[in-house]
Amino acid sequence: MVRAPFVDSNGIKKGAWSEEEDDKLRAYIQRYGHWNWRLLPKYAGLARCGKSCRLRWVNYLKPGLKKGNFTKQEEDLIIQLHAQLGNKWSTIAAKLPGRTDNEIKNFWHSHVDKRSKKNTPAKNIKGQTSYESKPSEITLCKTTPNEASSLDAIKPQHSTPSFDAYDPSLLSTKEPQQDCSYLPPLPEEDLFYSKFNYGELSSLDSSDYLSALDWINANDDHMSMSSDYVSQPVQGAFWADSFSSNVSDSQSEIIGYVSPQEMGGFYDPLLMYF
DNA sequence: AAGTAGCTCAACCGCGACGCG
DNA sequence: GCGCGTCGCGGTTGAGCTACT
């Protein structure tokens, strides 16, 4: 149902994502965050543009996303919010935990829009009215601070660095353990990366950095989760071995791509900030 | 059974907003 | 204020699936 994969004139792969690409992107972001979408594919070993990576993460790979039909309550809420906000899909999506703007937009165009024109009951793909949960089972569009913050955990605000990938609770509710075989082991000091993305790091001074390390020391349980998550035994340098060994073939075809070997056999994105 | 029209949804594209030097 | 780079949003596309003829 998606475009067939192909490589454009710049060596950038487009079209449907493979499982391997998904794994690479998921593993990279869960470990390092999306500190820079444009550069991320290079470091993650993906022959994709940053935009494509972002879209794939936001709409498909991000933890906490719902899949499947919209409930009647969700549908009603979408209709209500659309009446208030118009085509502000991202704003509407922020009120529907686990739903993406793209999903809501598609839903609107394929279901609600047509139904409003025809004024007929909503039908799902199978031609059945979509009721998946009792009204009491779902509470949406609340605006108390606590609830807002819980929504924020799913849909980070534009102006704040994204921490969602590091939330241990989200990690703990992730889908069945994906294959992280290409994920390199974390040196102890790398645990820092798992909690603080580079957007944040860029604004840290040295005292903040030490505070961050203090935070890590004070949250050993979370860190141990990260360690469990990345359970591969130490076999070599992170950037030189694990990612590059899996992606060297595809990367070698990317124009402008600089391999870890060319960078001296080691990639440390933090070097750009410290 | 074969052909076709309609539908779905992942992915792409273009543009505006924003931040930074 | 200006230019540049990056991000996110909204509109659009198109391949695969399903229903209909």
GROMACS .gro file of C-alpha atoms (C1' of nucleotides) in nm:
model
  316
    1MET     CA    1   0.000   0.000   0.000
    2VAL     CA    2   0.306   0.216   0.007
    3ARG     CA    3   0.543   0.335  -0.254
    4ALA     CA    4   0.797   0.082  -0.365
    5PRO     CA    5   1.144   0.154  -0.231
    6PHE     CA    6   1.377   0.332  -0.470
    7VAL     CA    7   1.691   0.542  -0.457
    8ASP     CA    8   1.678   0.895  -0.594
    9SER     CA    9   1.952   1.078  -0.783
   10ASN     CA   10   2.114   1.190  -0.458
   11GLY     CA   11   2.143   0.837  -0.330
   12ILE     CA   12   1.863   0.889  -0.081
   13LYS     CA   13   1.631   0.596  -0.038
   14LYS     CA   14   1.260   0.664  -0.062
   15GLY     CA   15   0.940   0.467  -0.042
   16ALA     CA   16   0.842   0.194   0.195
   17TRP     CA   17   1.057   0.130   0.501
   18SER     CA   18   1.205  -0.211   0.558
   19GLU     CA   19   1.198  -0.382   0.895
   20GLU     CA   20   1.571  -0.342   0.921
   21GLU     CA   21   1.545   0.031   0.865
   22ASP     CA   22   1.273   0.053   1.126
   23ASP     CA   23   1.490  -0.132   1.374
   24LYS     CA   24   1.784   0.093   1.310
   25LEU     CA   25   1.582   0.409   1.346
   26ARG     CA   26   1.396   0.289   1.654
   27ALA     CA   27   1.709   0.171   1.824
   28TYR     CA   28   1.900   0.485   1.746
   29ILE     CA   29   1.631   0.722   1.868
   30GLN     CA   30   1.553   0.524   2.179
   31ARG     CA   31   1.915   0.542   2.262
   32TYR     CA   32   2.026   0.882   2.143
   33GLY     CA   33   1.711   1.075   2.069
   34HIS     CA   34   1.645   1.284   1.764
   35TRP     CA   35   1.899   1.552   1.832
   36ASN     CA   36   1.910   1.658   1.468
   37TRP     CA   37   1.681   1.502   1.213
   38ARG     CA   38   1.896   1.603   0.920
   39LEU     CA   39   2.209   1.440   1.055
   40LEU     CA   40   2.039   1.152   1.229
   41PRO     CA   41   2.019   0.921   0.928
   42LYS     CA   42   2.393   0.943   0.878
   43TYR     CA   43   2.467   0.846   1.234
   44ALA     CA   44   2.195   0.583   1.241
   45GLY     CA   45   2.324   0.428   0.922
   46LEU     CA   46   2.014   0.501   0.718
   47ALA     CA   47   2.014   0.604   0.354
   48ARG     CA   48   1.713   0.825   0.420
   49CYS     CA   49   1.655   1.196   0.445
   50GLY     CA   50   1.592   1.340   0.789
   51LYS     CA   51   1.238   1.428   0.700
   52SER     CA   52   1.160   1.073   0.612
   53CYS     CA   53   1.313   0.950   0.937
   54ARG     CA   54   1.113   1.198   1.139
   55LEU     CA   55   0.792   1.105   0.968
   56ARG     CA   56   0.853   0.735   1.014
   57TRP     CA   57   0.927   0.783   1.382
   58VAL     CA   58   0.640   1.018   1.455
   59ASN     CA   59   0.377   0.827   1.263
   60TYR     CA   60   0.481   0.470   1.307
   61LEU     CA   61   0.767   0.386   1.540
   62LYS     CA   62   0.718   0.620   1.832
   63PRO     CA   63   0.625   0.439   2.153
   64GLY     CA   64   0.268   0.475   2.270
   65LEU     CA   65   0.104   0.498   1.932
   66LYS     CA   66  -0.234   0.336   1.894
   67LYS     CA   67  -0.312   0.125   1.596
   68GLY     CA   68  -0.645   0.020   1.459
   69ASN     CA   69  -0.983   0.175   1.412
   70PHE     CA   70  -1.089   0.494   1.576
   71THR     CA   71  -1.347   0.459   1.847
   72LYS     CA   72  -1.678   0.636   1.831
   73GLN     CA   73  -1.556   0.867   2.106
   74GLU     CA   74  -1.242   0.950   1.917
   75GLU     CA   75  -1.442   1.013   1.606
   76ASP     CA   76  -1.680   1.243   1.789
   77LEU     CA   77  -1.391   1.428   1.940
   78ILE     CA   78  -1.227   1.470   1.602
   79ILE     CA   79  -1.547   1.610   1.458
   80GLN     CA   80  -1.586   1.844   1.751
   81LEU     CA   81  -1.228   1.964   1.742
   82HIS     CA   82  -1.230   2.000   1.367
   83ALA     CA   83  -1.535   2.222   1.395
   84GLN     CA   84  -1.344   2.437   1.641
   85LEU     CA   85  -0.996   2.429   1.492
   86GLY     CA   86  -1.034   2.344   1.126
   87ASN     CA   87  -0.755   2.147   0.964
   88LYS     CA   88  -0.520   2.184   1.260
   89TRP     CA   89  -0.443   1.815   1.258
   90SER     CA   90  -0.147   1.834   1.490
   91THR     CA   91  -0.351   2.027   1.746
   92ILE     CA   92  -0.631   1.776   1.719
   93ALA     CA   93  -0.383   1.492   1.747
   94ALA     CA   94  -0.251   1.640   2.070
   95LYS     CA   95  -0.594   1.581   2.223
   96LEU     CA   96  -0.602   1.219   2.117
   97PRO     CA   97  -0.331   1.023   2.296
   98GLY     CA   98  -0.159   0.776   2.071
   99ARG     CA   99  -0.299   0.917   1.750
  100THR     CA  100  -0.091   1.104   1.497
  101ASP     CA  101  -0.186   1.403   1.291
  102ASN     CA  102  -0.136   1.199   0.977
  103GLU     CA  103  -0.365   0.927   1.104
  104ILE     CA  104  -0.634   1.175   1.199
  105LYS     CA  105  -0.601   1.355   0.871
  106ASN     CA  106  -0.638   1.030   0.681
  107PHE     CA  107  -0.930   0.930   0.897
  108TRP     CA  108  -1.102   1.258   0.838
  109HIS     CA  109  -1.066   1.244   0.465
  110SER     CA  110  -1.161   0.879   0.434
  111HIS     CA  111  -1.440   0.861   0.689
  112VAL     CA  112  -1.571   1.178   0.842
  113ASP     CA  113  -1.546   1.410   0.548
  114LYS     CA  114  -1.731   1.175   0.322
  115ARG     CA  115  -1.982   1.088   0.587
  116SER     CA  116  -2.057   1.452   0.652
  117LYS     CA  117  -2.125   1.494   0.284
  118LYS     CA  118  -2.344   1.190   0.267
  119ASN     CA  119  -2.478   1.230   0.621
  120THR     CA  120  -2.465   0.854   0.672
  121PRO     CA  121  -2.342   0.652   0.974
  122ALA     CA  122  -1.972   0.601   1.006
  123LYS     CA  123  -1.841   0.275   0.871
  124ASN     CA  124  -1.503   0.127   0.907
  125ILE     CA  125  -1.311  -0.056   0.639
  126LYS     CA  126  -1.511  -0.371   0.691
  127GLY     CA  127  -1.835  -0.184   0.668
  128GLN     CA  128  -1.906  -0.209   1.039
  129THR     CA  129  -1.989   0.075   1.265
  130SER     CA  130  -1.684   0.147   1.471
  131TYR     CA  131  -1.747   0.102   1.841
  132GLU     CA  132  -1.447  -0.040   2.016
  133SER     CA  133  -1.492   0.076   2.370
  134LYS     CA  134  -1.763   0.191   2.606
  135PRO     CA  135  -1.804   0.563   2.646
  136SER     CA  136  -1.691   0.539   3.005
  137GLU     CA  137  -1.371   0.370   2.907
  138ILE     CA  138  -1.227   0.667   2.733
  139THR     CA  139  -1.178   1.019   2.857
  140LEU     CA  140  -1.033   1.263   2.616
  141CYS     CA  141  -0.975   1.632   2.575
  142LYS     CA  142  -0.920   1.712   2.938
  143THR     CA  143  -0.712   2.014   3.006
  144THR     CA  144  -0.602   1.992   3.365
  145PRO     CA  145  -0.229   2.044   3.407
  146ASN     CA  146  -0.165   1.685   3.505
  147GLU     CA  147  -0.355   1.550   3.210
  148ALA     CA  148  -0.197   1.798   2.982
  149SER     CA  149   0.142   1.681   3.093
  150SER     CA  150   0.046   1.324   3.033
  151LEU     CA  151  -0.052   1.419   2.685
  152ASP     CA  152   0.273   1.601   2.644
  153ALA     CA  153   0.453   1.280   2.719
  154ILE     CA  154   0.299   1.140   2.408
  155LYS     CA  155   0.302   1.450   2.196
  156PRO     CA  156   0.597   1.672   2.287
  157GLN     CA  157   0.557   2.040   2.225
  158HIS     CA  158   0.740   2.202   1.944
  159SER     CA  159   0.951   2.427   2.157
  160THR     CA  160   1.077   2.170   2.403
  161PRO     CA  161   1.341   1.909   2.340
  162SER     CA  162   1.194   1.568   2.293
  163PHE     CA  163   1.248   1.335   2.584
  164ASP     CA  164   0.982   1.086   2.497
  165ALA     CA  165   1.228   0.835   2.369
  166TYR     CA  166   1.397   0.819   2.707
  167ASP     CA  167   1.099   0.788   2.932
  168PRO     CA  168   1.153   0.455   3.108
  169SER     CA  169   0.780   0.405   3.137
  170LEU     CA  170   0.747   0.434   2.765
  171LEU     CA  171   1.035   0.201   2.712
  172SER     CA  172   0.879  -0.047   2.948
  173THR     CA  173   0.555  -0.043   2.751
  174LYS     CA  174   0.718  -0.070   2.417
  175GLU     CA  175   0.621  -0.341   2.182
  176PRO     CA  176   0.783  -0.680   2.214
  177GLN     CA  177   1.156  -0.643   2.233
  178GLN     CA  178   1.288  -0.554   1.898
  179ASP     CA  179   1.605  -0.691   1.760
  180CYS     CA  180   1.884  -0.467   1.877
  181SER     CA  181   2.157  -0.690   1.757
  182TYR     CA  182   2.324  -0.402   1.579
  183LEU     CA  183   2.296  -0.186   1.884
  184PRO     CA  184   2.637  -0.134   2.030
  185PRO     CA  185   2.703  -0.167   2.400
  186LEU     CA  186   2.697   0.149   2.601
  187PRO     CA  187   3.013   0.246   2.772
  188GLU     CA  188   2.930   0.358   3.121
  189GLU     CA  189   2.967   0.722   3.033
  190ASP     CA  190   2.732   0.676   2.740
  191LEU     CA  191   2.443   0.623   2.977
  192PHE     CA  192   2.436   0.998   2.983
  193TYR     CA  193   2.324   1.001   2.623
  194SER     CA  194   2.026   0.784   2.696
  195LYS     CA  195   1.855   1.039   2.915
  196PHE     CA  196   1.960   1.369   2.767
  197ASN     CA  197   1.928   1.434   2.401
  198TYR     CA  198   2.167   1.654   2.218
  199GLY     CA  199   1.926   1.939   2.186
  200GLU     CA  200   1.938   1.963   2.561
  201LEU     CA  201   2.303   1.892   2.579
  202SER     CA  202   2.375   2.181   2.353
  203SER     CA  203   2.239   2.418   2.611
  204LEU     CA  204   2.417   2.264   2.906
  205ASP     CA  205   2.719   2.428   3.058
  206SER     CA  206   2.976   2.226   3.249
  207SER     CA  207   2.787   2.249   3.576
  208ASP     CA  208   2.472   2.133   3.405
  209TYR     CA  209   2.666   1.847   3.262
  210LEU     CA  210   2.779   1.745   3.609
  211SER     CA  211   2.424   1.782   3.733
  212ALA     CA  212   2.310   1.556   3.458
  213LEU     CA  213   2.565   1.299   3.560
  214ASP     CA  214   2.444   1.335   3.918
  215TRP     CA  215   2.095   1.269   3.791
  216ILE     CA  216   2.211   0.953   3.625
  217ASN     CA  217   2.380   0.836   3.944
  218ALA     CA  218   2.062   0.905   4.134
  219ASN     CA  219   1.855   0.705   3.887
  220ASP     CA  220   2.046   0.384   3.870
  221ASP     CA  221   1.727   0.183   3.833
  222HIS     CA  222   1.635   0.369   3.518
  223MET     CA  223   1.983   0.339   3.392
  224SER     CA  224   1.987  -0.029   3.460
  225MET     CA  225   1.675  -0.053   3.249
  226SER     CA  226   1.866   0.109   2.972
  227SER     CA  227   2.145  -0.131   3.028
  228ASP     CA  228   1.905  -0.420   3.013
  229TYR     CA  229   1.754  -0.282   2.702
  230VAL     CA  230   2.094  -0.277   2.543
  231SER     CA  231   2.203  -0.614   2.659
  232GLN     CA  232   2.462  -0.693   2.401
  233PRO     CA  233   2.803  -0.784   2.530
  234VAL     CA  234   3.087  -0.546   2.465
  235GLN     CA  235   3.247  -0.637   2.140
  236GLY     CA  236   3.400  -0.322   2.009
  237ALA     CA  237   3.375   0.048   1.965
  238PHE     CA  238   3.020   0.164   1.916
  239TRP     CA  239   3.034   0.366   1.600
  240ALA     CA  240   3.324   0.188   1.444
  241ASP     CA  241   3.177  -0.157   1.476
  242SER     CA  242   2.811  -0.200   1.534
  243PHE     CA  243   2.628   0.051   1.323
  244SER     CA  244   2.881   0.085   1.051
  245SER     CA  245   2.926  -0.284   1.003
  246ASN     CA  246   2.559  -0.316   0.928
  247VAL     CA  247   2.523  -0.022   0.706
  248SER     CA  248   2.850   0.016   0.527
  249ASP     CA  249   2.712  -0.119   0.204
  250SER     CA  250   2.419   0.114   0.181
  251GLN     CA  251   2.605   0.409   0.323
  252SER     CA  252   2.880   0.381   0.073
  253GLU     CA  253   2.630   0.477  -0.190
  254ILE     CA  254   2.509   0.790  -0.016
  255ILE     CA  255   2.653   1.102  -0.164
  256GLY     CA  256   2.803   1.316   0.105
  257TYR     CA  257   2.799   1.043   0.359
  258VAL     CA  258   3.107   1.032   0.575
  259SER     CA  259   3.174   0.693   0.717
  260PRO     CA  260   3.288   0.640   1.072
  261GLN     CA  261   3.611   0.512   0.930
  262GLU     CA  262   3.661   0.839   0.747
  263MET     CA  263   3.589   1.019   1.070
  264GLY     CA  264   3.867   0.831   1.232
  265GLY     CA  265   3.676   0.517   1.310
  266PHE     CA  266   3.467   0.675   1.580
  267TYR     CA  267   3.152   0.882   1.584
  268ASP     CA  268   3.071   1.088   1.883
  269PRO     CA  269   2.792   1.331   1.811
  270LEU     CA  270   2.864   1.504   2.139
  271LEU     CA  271   3.190   1.631   1.997
  272MET     CA  272   2.982   1.879   1.808
  273TYR     CA  273   2.860   2.026   2.132
  274PHE     CA  274   3.148   2.003   2.377
  275DA     C1'  275  -1.337  -1.536  -1.294
  276DA     C1'  276  -1.194  -1.104  -1.463
  277DG     C1'  277  -1.201  -0.623  -1.484
  278DT     C1'  278  -1.264  -0.197  -1.259
  279DA     C1'  279  -1.378   0.155  -0.936
  280DG     C1'  280  -1.331   0.309  -0.479
  281DC     C1'  281  -1.092   0.315  -0.045
  282DT     C1'  282  -0.705   0.320   0.278
  283DC     C1'  283  -0.295   0.482   0.466
  284DA     C1'  284   0.215   0.517   0.452
  285DA     C1'  285   0.505   0.825   0.254
  286DC     C1'  286   0.638   1.238  -0.008
  287DC     C1'  287   0.640   1.738  -0.102
  288DG     C1'  288   0.625   2.228  -0.034
  289DC     C1'  289   0.599   2.592   0.261
  290DG     C1'  290   0.587   2.865   0.674
  291DA     C1'  291   0.760   2.914   1.150
  292DC     C1'  292   1.125   2.934   1.439
  293DG     C1'  293   1.593   2.975   1.625
  294DC     C1'  294   2.053   3.115   1.578
  295DG     C1'  295   2.464   3.363   1.431
  296DG     C1'  296   1.719   4.309   1.030
  297DC     C1'  297   1.889   3.939   0.740
  298DG     C1'  298   2.019   3.493   0.584
  299DC     C1'  299   2.052   3.026   0.673
  300DG     C1'  300   1.939   2.578   0.860
  301DT     C1'  301   1.607   2.293   1.072
  302DC     C1'  302   1.165   2.144   1.205
  303DG     C1'  303   0.684   2.056   1.181
  304DC     C1'  304   0.248   2.101   0.953
  305DG     C1'  305  -0.095   2.034   0.602
  306DG     C1'  306  -0.189   1.883   0.140
  307DT     C1'  307  -0.114   1.536  -0.193
  308DT     C1'  308   0.026   1.102  -0.402
  309DG     C1'  309   0.013   0.628  -0.522
  310DA     C1'  310   0.039   0.118  -0.441
  311DG     C1'  311  -0.218  -0.238  -0.253
  312DC     C1'  312  -0.653  -0.405  -0.095
  313DT     C1'  313  -1.153  -0.468  -0.121
  314DA     C1'  314  -1.600  -0.442  -0.308
  315DC     C1'  315  -1.870  -0.421  -0.685
  316DT     C1'  316  -2.018  -0.520  -1.163
   0.00000   0.00000   0.00000
